[in-house]
Amino acid sequence: MIDFQDIQTDLLARIAASDQPRTILKTPELREVYAGIRNAEDKAVYGAQVNTLKSALEAAIATREAELTAADIAPIDVTAPMDVNAPIPALLPSERGTTHPLTQEIARVIEIFGRMGFASEESREIDDQYHMFETLNFPKGHPARDDYDTFMTVEKDGDGDPLIAPAHTSTMQNRVMRKYRDQLEAGEAIAAVVPDRVFRNEDLDARHEHTFYQVEGVYVAKGVHAGMLIATLKEFLQEYYGRELQVRVNPFYFPFTEPSFEFALSCPFCGGEDPACKVCSGEGWIELLGCGMVHPNVLRAADIDPNEYTGFAFGCGIDRLVMMKYQIEDIRHLESAKLDFLEQF
Ligand code: PHE
């Protein structure tokens, strides 16, 4: 014989204490009550008792749900007096946020170049092919356009070409030259760095990411020569790694510089002394960046007369710089959100 009164008292108490009162409708006790109708002597009386019980439960659930909602949206009394001198709870070091290692290192790069007289500019995350190629002396159909594995978007620019995610920070060369061109007439140099994100549609591995950072450097004035380029980069790298370095310059090709170089530095870890060095694989040298003397067509595209002015430019992968500085073995850590990695910086 089922005691409806007992069951009701028990379930009402549970509803009143529950955070999810509606789940009580599914308890085994209640299912037993429903199933009991099969053996009931008087099915009509039994059915009526079940209905009474159900209504009582439904009403209690509605009351409890209203109570919970009210608790959730309890208004904050902003006029209540507060203790302005109450101590702010101290955070444990592990709870404090830090800036991302790349953000810290980009600030360091800007700071070092700043001390050498370079202004700093930001790039953009969507650009056009005019700045990616045209202003850099890659006319339409130039085979070197394919070297850059450029991500295209479905949006078109005014010429009907797809907008792109910039594959190098050199997209900013023309803008920087135009922005600071007046300084040439005033007898000063154009000197700017652009550290920012670039994107390449590449296969990923420990040394290749689809998203990474470069710092572009542009310097234009009267009488600029390759010795100034090499000295500037050497000075920057020695400051950055805090030690004397040897540099090596090999001929290379970029459409926007002539001559073009690939710039290598002696290993900032072993200095070429350790055949088992993980950073340089025992080679003693690390190919780090592309650079060269600004091509006359690039100056012309910025309305600068190449007969009067010359310049140098370089583009250096920041992730590479940082990986070497901290001996990070996999570039993908930098774009991951792994706290145990990030908290070391
Ligand atoms: N933009 C080139 C690259 O990403 C590097 C570079 C910059 C070379 C400036 C020369 C001058 O490969």
Tab-separated table of C-alpha atoms and ligand atoms in Angstrom:
chain	number	residue	atom	x	y	z
A	1	MET	CA	0.000	0.000	0.000
A	2	ILE	CA	1.542	3.330	-1.064
A	3	ASP	CA	1.485	6.138	1.489
A	4	PHE	CA	0.832	9.218	-0.641
A	5	GLN	CA	1.132	11.555	2.313
A	6	ASP	CA	4.618	10.310	3.210
A	7	ILE	CA	5.864	10.497	-0.324
A	8	GLN	CA	4.523	14.004	-0.765
A	9	THR	CA	6.159	15.278	2.431
A	10	ASP	CA	9.505	13.750	1.437
A	11	LEU	CA	9.475	15.055	-2.142
A	12	LEU	CA	8.336	18.551	-1.162
A	13	ALA	CA	11.270	18.793	1.247
A	14	ARG	CA	13.669	17.704	-1.471
A	15	ILE	CA	12.253	20.209	-3.968
A	16	ALA	CA	12.626	23.046	-1.480
A	17	ALA	CA	16.316	22.206	-1.038
A	18	SER	CA	17.195	21.480	-4.660
A	19	ASP	CA	19.014	23.670	-7.187
A	20	GLN	CA	17.333	21.737	-9.975
A	21	PRO	CA	13.905	20.991	-8.546
A	22	ARG	CA	12.446	19.693	-11.808
A	23	THR	CA	14.708	16.621	-11.697
A	24	ILE	CA	12.707	15.390	-8.686
A	25	LEU	CA	9.883	14.480	-11.065
A	26	LYS	CA	12.105	11.686	-12.322
A	27	THR	CA	12.911	10.024	-8.985
A	28	PRO	CA	12.395	6.238	-8.736
A	29	GLU	CA	9.862	6.660	-5.908
A	30	LEU	CA	7.620	8.659	-8.182
A	31	ARG	CA	7.960	6.168	-11.003
A	32	GLU	CA	6.901	3.469	-8.599
A	33	VAL	CA	3.839	5.502	-7.737
A	34	TYR	CA	2.899	5.778	-11.416
A	35	ALA	CA	3.497	2.057	-11.996
A	36	GLY	CA	1.287	1.212	-8.971
A	37	ILE	CA	-1.852	2.015	-10.923
A	38	ARG	CA	-1.659	-1.394	-12.563
A	39	ASN	CA	-2.313	-3.223	-9.279
A	40	ALA	CA	-4.576	-0.625	-7.657
A	41	GLU	CA	-7.914	-1.935	-6.362
A	42	ASP	CA	-9.781	1.188	-7.363
A	43	LYS	CA	-8.003	2.717	-10.320
A	44	ALA	CA	-10.117	5.892	-10.253
A	45	VAL	CA	-9.279	6.678	-6.624
A	46	TYR	CA	-5.613	5.841	-7.185
A	47	GLY	CA	-5.495	8.038	-10.296
A	48	ALA	CA	-6.992	10.958	-8.368
A	49	GLN	CA	-4.403	10.579	-5.607
A	50	VAL	CA	-1.596	10.565	-8.185
A	51	ASN	CA	-2.972	13.735	-9.727
A	52	THR	CA	-3.175	15.510	-6.374
A	53	LEU	CA	0.409	14.530	-5.628
A	54	LYS	CA	1.598	15.726	-9.047
A	55	SER	CA	-0.106	19.112	-8.702
A	56	ALA	CA	1.423	19.625	-5.258
A	57	LEU	CA	4.871	18.831	-6.643
A	58	GLU	CA	4.440	21.050	-9.711
A	59	ALA	CA	3.379	23.965	-7.529
A	60	ALA	CA	6.384	23.468	-5.233
A	61	ILE	CA	8.739	23.240	-8.224
A	62	ALA	CA	7.377	26.482	-9.667
A	63	THR	CA	7.874	28.227	-6.321
A	64	ARG	CA	11.405	26.867	-5.951
A	65	GLU	CA	12.351	27.838	-9.524
A	66	ALA	CA	11.120	31.379	-9.000
A	67	GLU	CA	13.183	31.542	-5.823
A	68	LEU	CA	16.333	30.391	-7.624
A	69	THR	CA	15.886	32.878	-10.481
A	70	ALA	CA	15.409	35.707	-8.016
A	71	ALA	CA	18.605	34.710	-6.220
A	72	ASP	CA	20.516	34.688	-9.497
A	73	ILE	CA	19.539	38.178	-10.517
A	74	ALA	CA	19.604	39.735	-7.076
A	75	PRO	CA	20.295	43.399	-7.765
A	76	ILE	CA	23.496	44.962	-6.457
A	77	ASP	CA	22.809	47.955	-4.305
A	78	VAL	CA	25.310	50.413	-5.703
A	79	THR	CA	24.314	53.002	-3.123
A	80	ALA	CA	25.245	50.764	-0.181
A	81	PRO	CA	28.133	52.178	1.858
A	82	MET	CA	31.456	50.424	1.266
A	83	ASP	CA	34.710	50.254	3.106
A	84	VAL	CA	37.126	52.039	0.821
A	85	ASN	CA	40.021	51.094	3.057
A	86	ALA	CA	39.334	47.359	2.936
A	87	PRO	CA	42.526	45.606	1.840
A	88	ILE	CA	42.532	44.294	-1.717
A	89	PRO	CA	43.213	40.569	-1.535
A	90	ALA	CA	46.718	39.835	-2.755
A	91	LEU	CA	47.017	37.569	-5.781
A	92	LEU	CA	49.383	34.648	-5.738
A	93	PRO	CA	52.089	35.020	-8.418
A	94	SER	CA	50.461	32.123	-10.278
A	95	GLU	CA	47.170	34.042	-10.515
A	96	ARG	CA	48.717	37.195	-11.931
A	97	GLY	CA	48.601	37.673	-15.679
A	98	THR	CA	51.803	38.388	-17.601
A	99	THR	CA	52.349	39.769	-21.066
A	100	HIS	CA	52.882	37.202	-23.777
A	101	PRO	CA	56.566	36.441	-24.475
A	102	LEU	CA	56.214	37.745	-28.041
A	103	THR	CA	54.693	40.993	-26.769
A	104	GLN	CA	57.622	41.411	-24.389
A	105	GLU	CA	60.176	40.709	-27.090
A	106	ILE	CA	58.503	42.982	-29.649
A	107	ALA	CA	58.671	45.779	-27.089
A	108	ARG	CA	62.372	45.022	-26.666
A	109	VAL	CA	62.946	45.094	-30.444
A	110	ILE	CA	61.154	48.467	-30.722
A	111	GLU	CA	63.155	49.790	-27.800
A	112	ILE	CA	66.539	48.825	-29.260
A	113	PHE	CA	65.726	50.234	-32.706
A	114	GLY	CA	64.222	53.292	-31.013
A	115	ARG	CA	67.599	53.997	-29.430
A	116	MET	CA	69.110	53.836	-32.906
A	117	GLY	CA	66.642	56.467	-34.140
A	118	PHE	CA	63.997	54.255	-35.774
A	119	ALA	CA	60.316	55.138	-35.383
A	120	SER	CA	57.888	52.237	-35.035
A	121	GLU	CA	54.766	51.601	-37.116
A	122	GLU	CA	52.039	48.981	-37.149
A	123	SER	CA	51.184	46.777	-40.066
A	124	ARG	CA	47.681	45.496	-40.889
A	125	GLU	CA	46.144	42.049	-40.956
A	126	ILE	CA	44.359	42.432	-44.299
A	127	ASP	CA	46.120	44.156	-47.153
A	128	ASP	CA	46.051	44.414	-50.929
A	129	GLN	CA	48.277	42.915	-53.582
A	130	TYR	CA	49.376	46.371	-54.609
A	131	HIS	CA	51.303	46.713	-51.316
A	132	MET	CA	52.239	43.042	-51.070
A	133	PHE	CA	53.736	42.894	-54.594
A	134	GLU	CA	53.286	45.849	-56.934
A	135	THR	CA	55.036	48.510	-54.854
A	136	LEU	CA	57.809	45.987	-54.184
A	137	ASN	CA	58.756	45.526	-57.819
A	138	PHE	CA	56.904	42.245	-58.373
A	139	PRO	CA	54.816	43.115	-61.442
A	140	LYS	CA	51.733	40.974	-62.194
A	141	GLY	CA	52.795	37.466	-63.234
A	142	HIS	CA	56.223	37.743	-61.563
A	143	PRO	CA	57.255	34.192	-60.612
A	144	ALA	CA	58.515	35.254	-57.164
A	145	ARG	CA	54.902	36.105	-56.214
A	146	ASP	CA	54.427	32.363	-55.745
A	147	ASP	CA	57.265	32.137	-53.224
A	148	TYR	CA	55.148	33.695	-50.546
A	149	ASP	CA	52.303	31.128	-50.094
A	150	THR	CA	49.962	34.034	-49.551
A	151	PHE	CA	46.512	33.533	-48.033
A	152	MET	CA	43.865	35.153	-50.261
A	153	THR	CA	40.462	36.286	-49.042
A	154	VAL	CA	37.205	36.202	-51.016
A	155	GLU	CA	36.979	40.002	-50.850
A	156	LYS	CA	38.290	41.944	-53.849
A	157	ASP	CA	40.142	45.246	-53.947
A	158	GLY	CA	39.451	48.081	-56.410
A	159	ASP	CA	41.495	46.321	-59.136
A	160	GLY	CA	39.425	43.132	-58.763
A	161	ASP	CA	42.318	41.272	-57.065
A	162	PRO	CA	41.648	39.297	-53.877
A	163	LEU	CA	42.618	41.027	-50.656
A	164	ILE	CA	45.300	39.089	-48.801
A	165	ALA	CA	46.672	38.345	-45.364
A	166	PRO	CA	50.163	39.885	-45.619
A	167	ALA	CA	52.895	37.254	-45.984
A	168	HIS	CA	55.661	39.668	-44.993
A	169	THR	CA	55.902	43.051	-43.315
A	170	SER	CA	57.459	44.490	-46.492
A	171	THR	CA	53.840	45.399	-47.406
A	172	MET	CA	54.505	48.445	-45.228
A	173	GLN	CA	57.614	49.717	-47.022
A	174	ASN	CA	55.722	51.955	-49.434
A	175	ARG	CA	53.485	53.359	-46.691
A	176	VAL	CA	56.411	54.087	-44.396
A	177	MET	CA	58.342	55.814	-47.194
A	178	ARG	CA	55.348	57.940	-48.110
A	179	LYS	CA	54.565	58.819	-44.518
A	180	TYR	CA	58.096	60.027	-43.732
A	181	ARG	CA	59.085	61.292	-47.181
A	182	ASP	CA	58.975	64.934	-46.105
A	183	GLN	CA	61.847	64.259	-43.723
A	184	LEU	CA	64.150	63.678	-46.700
A	185	GLU	CA	63.580	67.201	-47.911
A	186	ALA	CA	64.360	68.435	-44.408
A	187	GLY	CA	67.713	66.637	-44.672
A	188	GLU	CA	66.737	63.828	-42.304
A	189	ALA	CA	66.552	60.098	-42.930
A	190	ILE	CA	63.475	57.917	-43.175
A	191	ALA	CA	64.044	55.379	-40.400
A	192	ALA	CA	61.250	53.090	-39.239
A	193	VAL	CA	60.646	49.556	-38.059
A	194	VAL	CA	57.359	47.681	-38.410
A	195	PRO	CA	57.025	44.684	-36.114
A	196	ASP	CA	53.810	42.781	-36.782
A	197	ARG	CA	52.009	39.591	-37.682
A	198	VAL	CA	52.369	37.861	-41.025
A	199	PHE	CA	50.613	34.828	-42.451
A	200	ARG	CA	51.723	32.037	-44.771
A	201	ASN	CA	49.897	29.058	-46.105
A	202	GLU	CA	52.642	26.613	-45.130
A	203	ASP	CA	52.902	23.100	-43.777
A	204	LEU	CA	53.402	23.356	-40.036
A	205	ASP	CA	56.281	21.881	-38.102
A	206	ALA	CA	58.589	22.821	-35.246
A	207	ARG	CA	60.091	25.631	-37.348
A	208	HIS	CA	57.093	26.759	-39.424
A	209	GLU	CA	53.860	28.400	-38.311
A	210	HIS	CA	51.103	29.821	-40.536
A	211	THR	CA	51.087	32.910	-38.314
A	212	PHE	CA	54.277	34.486	-37.088
A	213	TYR	CA	55.937	37.839	-36.523
A	214	GLN	CA	58.451	39.822	-38.508
A	215	VAL	CA	60.087	43.145	-37.987
A	216	GLU	CA	60.608	45.175	-41.123
A	217	GLY	CA	63.207	47.911	-41.163
A	218	VAL	CA	63.426	50.739	-43.683
A	219	TYR	CA	66.145	53.359	-43.849
A	220	VAL	CA	66.387	55.912	-46.680
A	221	ALA	CA	68.637	58.963	-46.923
A	222	LYS	CA	71.387	60.413	-49.086
A	223	GLY	CA	74.443	58.182	-49.450
A	224	VAL	CA	73.138	55.088	-47.646
A	225	HIS	CA	75.311	52.041	-48.360
A	226	ALA	CA	75.410	48.348	-47.532
A	227	GLY	CA	77.983	48.845	-44.765
A	228	MET	CA	75.356	50.839	-42.849
A	229	LEU	CA	72.860	48.010	-43.254
A	230	ILE	CA	75.265	45.425	-41.902
A	231	ALA	CA	76.412	47.619	-39.026
A	232	THR	CA	72.816	48.399	-38.022
A	233	LEU	CA	71.773	44.748	-37.974
A	234	LYS	CA	74.908	43.677	-36.152
A	235	GLU	CA	74.412	46.349	-33.519
A	236	PHE	CA	70.771	45.366	-33.060
A	237	LEU	CA	71.548	41.660	-32.682
A	238	GLN	CA	74.384	42.267	-30.242
A	239	GLU	CA	72.109	44.406	-28.084
A	240	TYR	CA	69.342	41.834	-28.296
A	241	TYR	CA	71.515	38.870	-27.345
A	242	GLY	CA	73.772	40.851	-25.050
A	243	ARG	CA	76.999	39.531	-26.511
A	244	GLU	CA	79.503	40.093	-29.283
A	245	LEU	CA	78.539	38.303	-32.470
A	246	GLN	CA	80.108	37.583	-35.818
A	247	VAL	CA	77.916	38.204	-38.849
A	248	ARG	CA	78.087	36.725	-42.315
A	249	VAL	CA	76.392	38.050	-45.410
A	250	ASN	CA	75.552	35.846	-48.411
A	251	PRO	CA	74.099	36.975	-51.722
A	252	PHE	CA	70.397	36.285	-52.116
A	253	TYR	CA	67.469	37.398	-54.252
A	254	PHE	CA	64.440	39.544	-53.459
A	255	PRO	CA	62.706	41.582	-56.174
A	256	PHE	CA	62.578	44.630	-53.886
A	257	THR	CA	66.255	44.860	-52.937
A	258	GLU	CA	69.337	45.007	-55.111
A	259	PRO	CA	71.734	43.666	-54.065
A	260	SER	CA	69.941	41.303	-51.683
A	261	PHE	CA	71.517	39.375	-48.838
A	262	GLU	CA	70.835	36.608	-46.463
A	263	PHE	CA	72.204	37.549	-43.114
A	264	ALA	CA	73.666	34.970	-40.738
A	265	LEU	CA	75.032	35.407	-37.243
A	266	SER	CA	77.399	33.326	-35.190
A	267	CYS	CA	75.412	31.155	-32.793
A	268	PRO	CA	74.448	33.331	-29.798
A	269	PHE	CA	74.731	30.248	-27.571
A	270	CYS	CA	77.847	28.360	-28.388
A	271	GLY	CA	79.562	30.947	-30.593
A	272	GLY	CA	80.424	28.042	-32.894
A	273	GLU	CA	82.301	26.212	-30.126
A	274	ASP	CA	79.903	23.348	-29.415
A	275	PRO	CA	79.452	20.690	-32.118
A	276	ALA	CA	76.430	19.349	-30.181
A	277	CYS	CA	74.724	22.785	-29.810
A	278	LYS	CA	70.931	22.439	-30.172
A	279	VAL	CA	70.464	26.000	-31.362
A	280	CYS	CA	72.775	25.936	-34.395
A	281	SER	CA	73.014	22.131	-34.799
A	282	GLY	CA	76.753	22.494	-34.412
A	283	GLU	CA	77.084	24.645	-37.531
A	284	GLY	CA	78.074	27.738	-35.610
A	285	TRP	CA	75.973	29.977	-37.903
A	286	ILE	CA	72.299	30.800	-38.031
A	287	GLU	CA	70.614	32.177	-41.141
A	288	LEU	CA	68.340	34.750	-39.668
A	289	LEU	CA	66.969	37.307	-42.032
A	290	GLY	CA	66.659	38.757	-45.510
A	291	CYS	CA	67.840	42.239	-46.342
A	292	GLY	CA	69.342	44.411	-49.021
A	293	MET	CA	69.569	47.826	-50.635
A	294	VAL	CA	66.139	49.181	-51.572
A	295	HIS	CA	65.513	48.635	-55.301
A	296	PRO	CA	65.227	51.904	-57.290
A	297	ASN	CA	61.729	50.888	-58.459
A	298	VAL	CA	60.592	50.619	-54.839
A	299	LEU	CA	61.825	54.155	-54.162
A	300	ARG	CA	60.103	55.363	-57.344
A	301	ALA	CA	56.829	53.746	-56.249
A	302	ALA	CA	57.001	55.992	-53.181
A	303	ASP	CA	57.855	59.082	-55.273
A	304	ILE	CA	61.438	59.155	-54.019
A	305	ASP	CA	64.130	59.899	-56.594
A	306	PRO	CA	66.606	56.960	-56.625
A	307	ASN	CA	69.258	59.209	-58.160
A	308	GLU	CA	69.212	61.342	-55.071
A	309	TYR	CA	68.450	58.889	-52.276
A	310	THR	CA	69.339	55.302	-51.454
A	311	GLY	CA	68.174	53.026	-48.684
A	312	PHE	CA	68.343	49.670	-47.031
A	313	ALA	CA	65.595	47.344	-45.815
A	314	PHE	CA	65.482	44.157	-43.805
A	315	GLY	CA	62.875	41.690	-42.614
A	316	CYS	CA	63.610	39.550	-39.587
A	317	GLY	CA	61.472	36.750	-38.115
A	318	ILE	CA	60.772	37.676	-34.503
A	319	ASP	CA	59.698	34.176	-33.462
A	320	ARG	CA	63.112	32.909	-34.602
A	321	LEU	CA	64.897	35.585	-32.589
A	322	VAL	CA	62.880	34.716	-29.498
A	323	MET	CA	63.239	30.966	-29.954
A	324	MET	CA	66.994	31.338	-30.046
A	325	LYS	CA	67.043	33.655	-27.073
A	326	TYR	CA	65.168	31.202	-24.839
A	327	GLN	CA	66.062	27.946	-26.612
A	328	ILE	CA	62.424	27.201	-27.415
A	329	GLU	CA	62.422	24.042	-29.487
A	330	ASP	CA	59.021	24.377	-31.184
A	331	ILE	CA	57.663	27.587	-32.768
A	332	ARG	CA	54.095	26.361	-32.245
A	333	HIS	CA	54.399	26.864	-28.468
A	334	LEU	CA	54.345	30.603	-29.082
A	335	GLU	CA	50.852	30.645	-30.590
A	336	SER	CA	49.509	27.988	-28.230
A	337	ALA	CA	47.653	28.983	-25.094
A	338	LYS	CA	49.632	26.623	-22.884
A	339	LEU	CA	49.867	28.244	-19.469
A	340	ASP	CA	52.762	26.128	-18.254
A	341	PHE	CA	54.770	27.408	-21.222
A	342	LEU	CA	53.598	31.020	-21.008
A	343	GLU	CA	54.079	31.319	-17.248
A	344	GLN	CA	57.820	30.953	-17.639
A	345	PHE	CA	58.067	34.452	-19.092
B	1	PHE	N1	60.205	40.383	-46.894
B	1	PHE	C1	61.288	39.427	-47.001
B	1	PHE	C2	60.760	38.063	-46.561
B	1	PHE	O1	59.870	37.971	-45.788
B	1	PHE	C3	62.469	39.842	-46.164
B	1	PHE	C4	63.094	41.136	-46.614
B	1	PHE	C5	62.663	42.347	-46.124
B	1	PHE	C6	64.131	41.121	-47.524
B	1	PHE	C7	63.249	43.537	-46.547
B	1	PHE	C8	64.716	42.271	-47.941
B	1	PHE	C9	64.282	43.480	-47.450
B	1	PHE	O2	61.230	37.041	-47.017
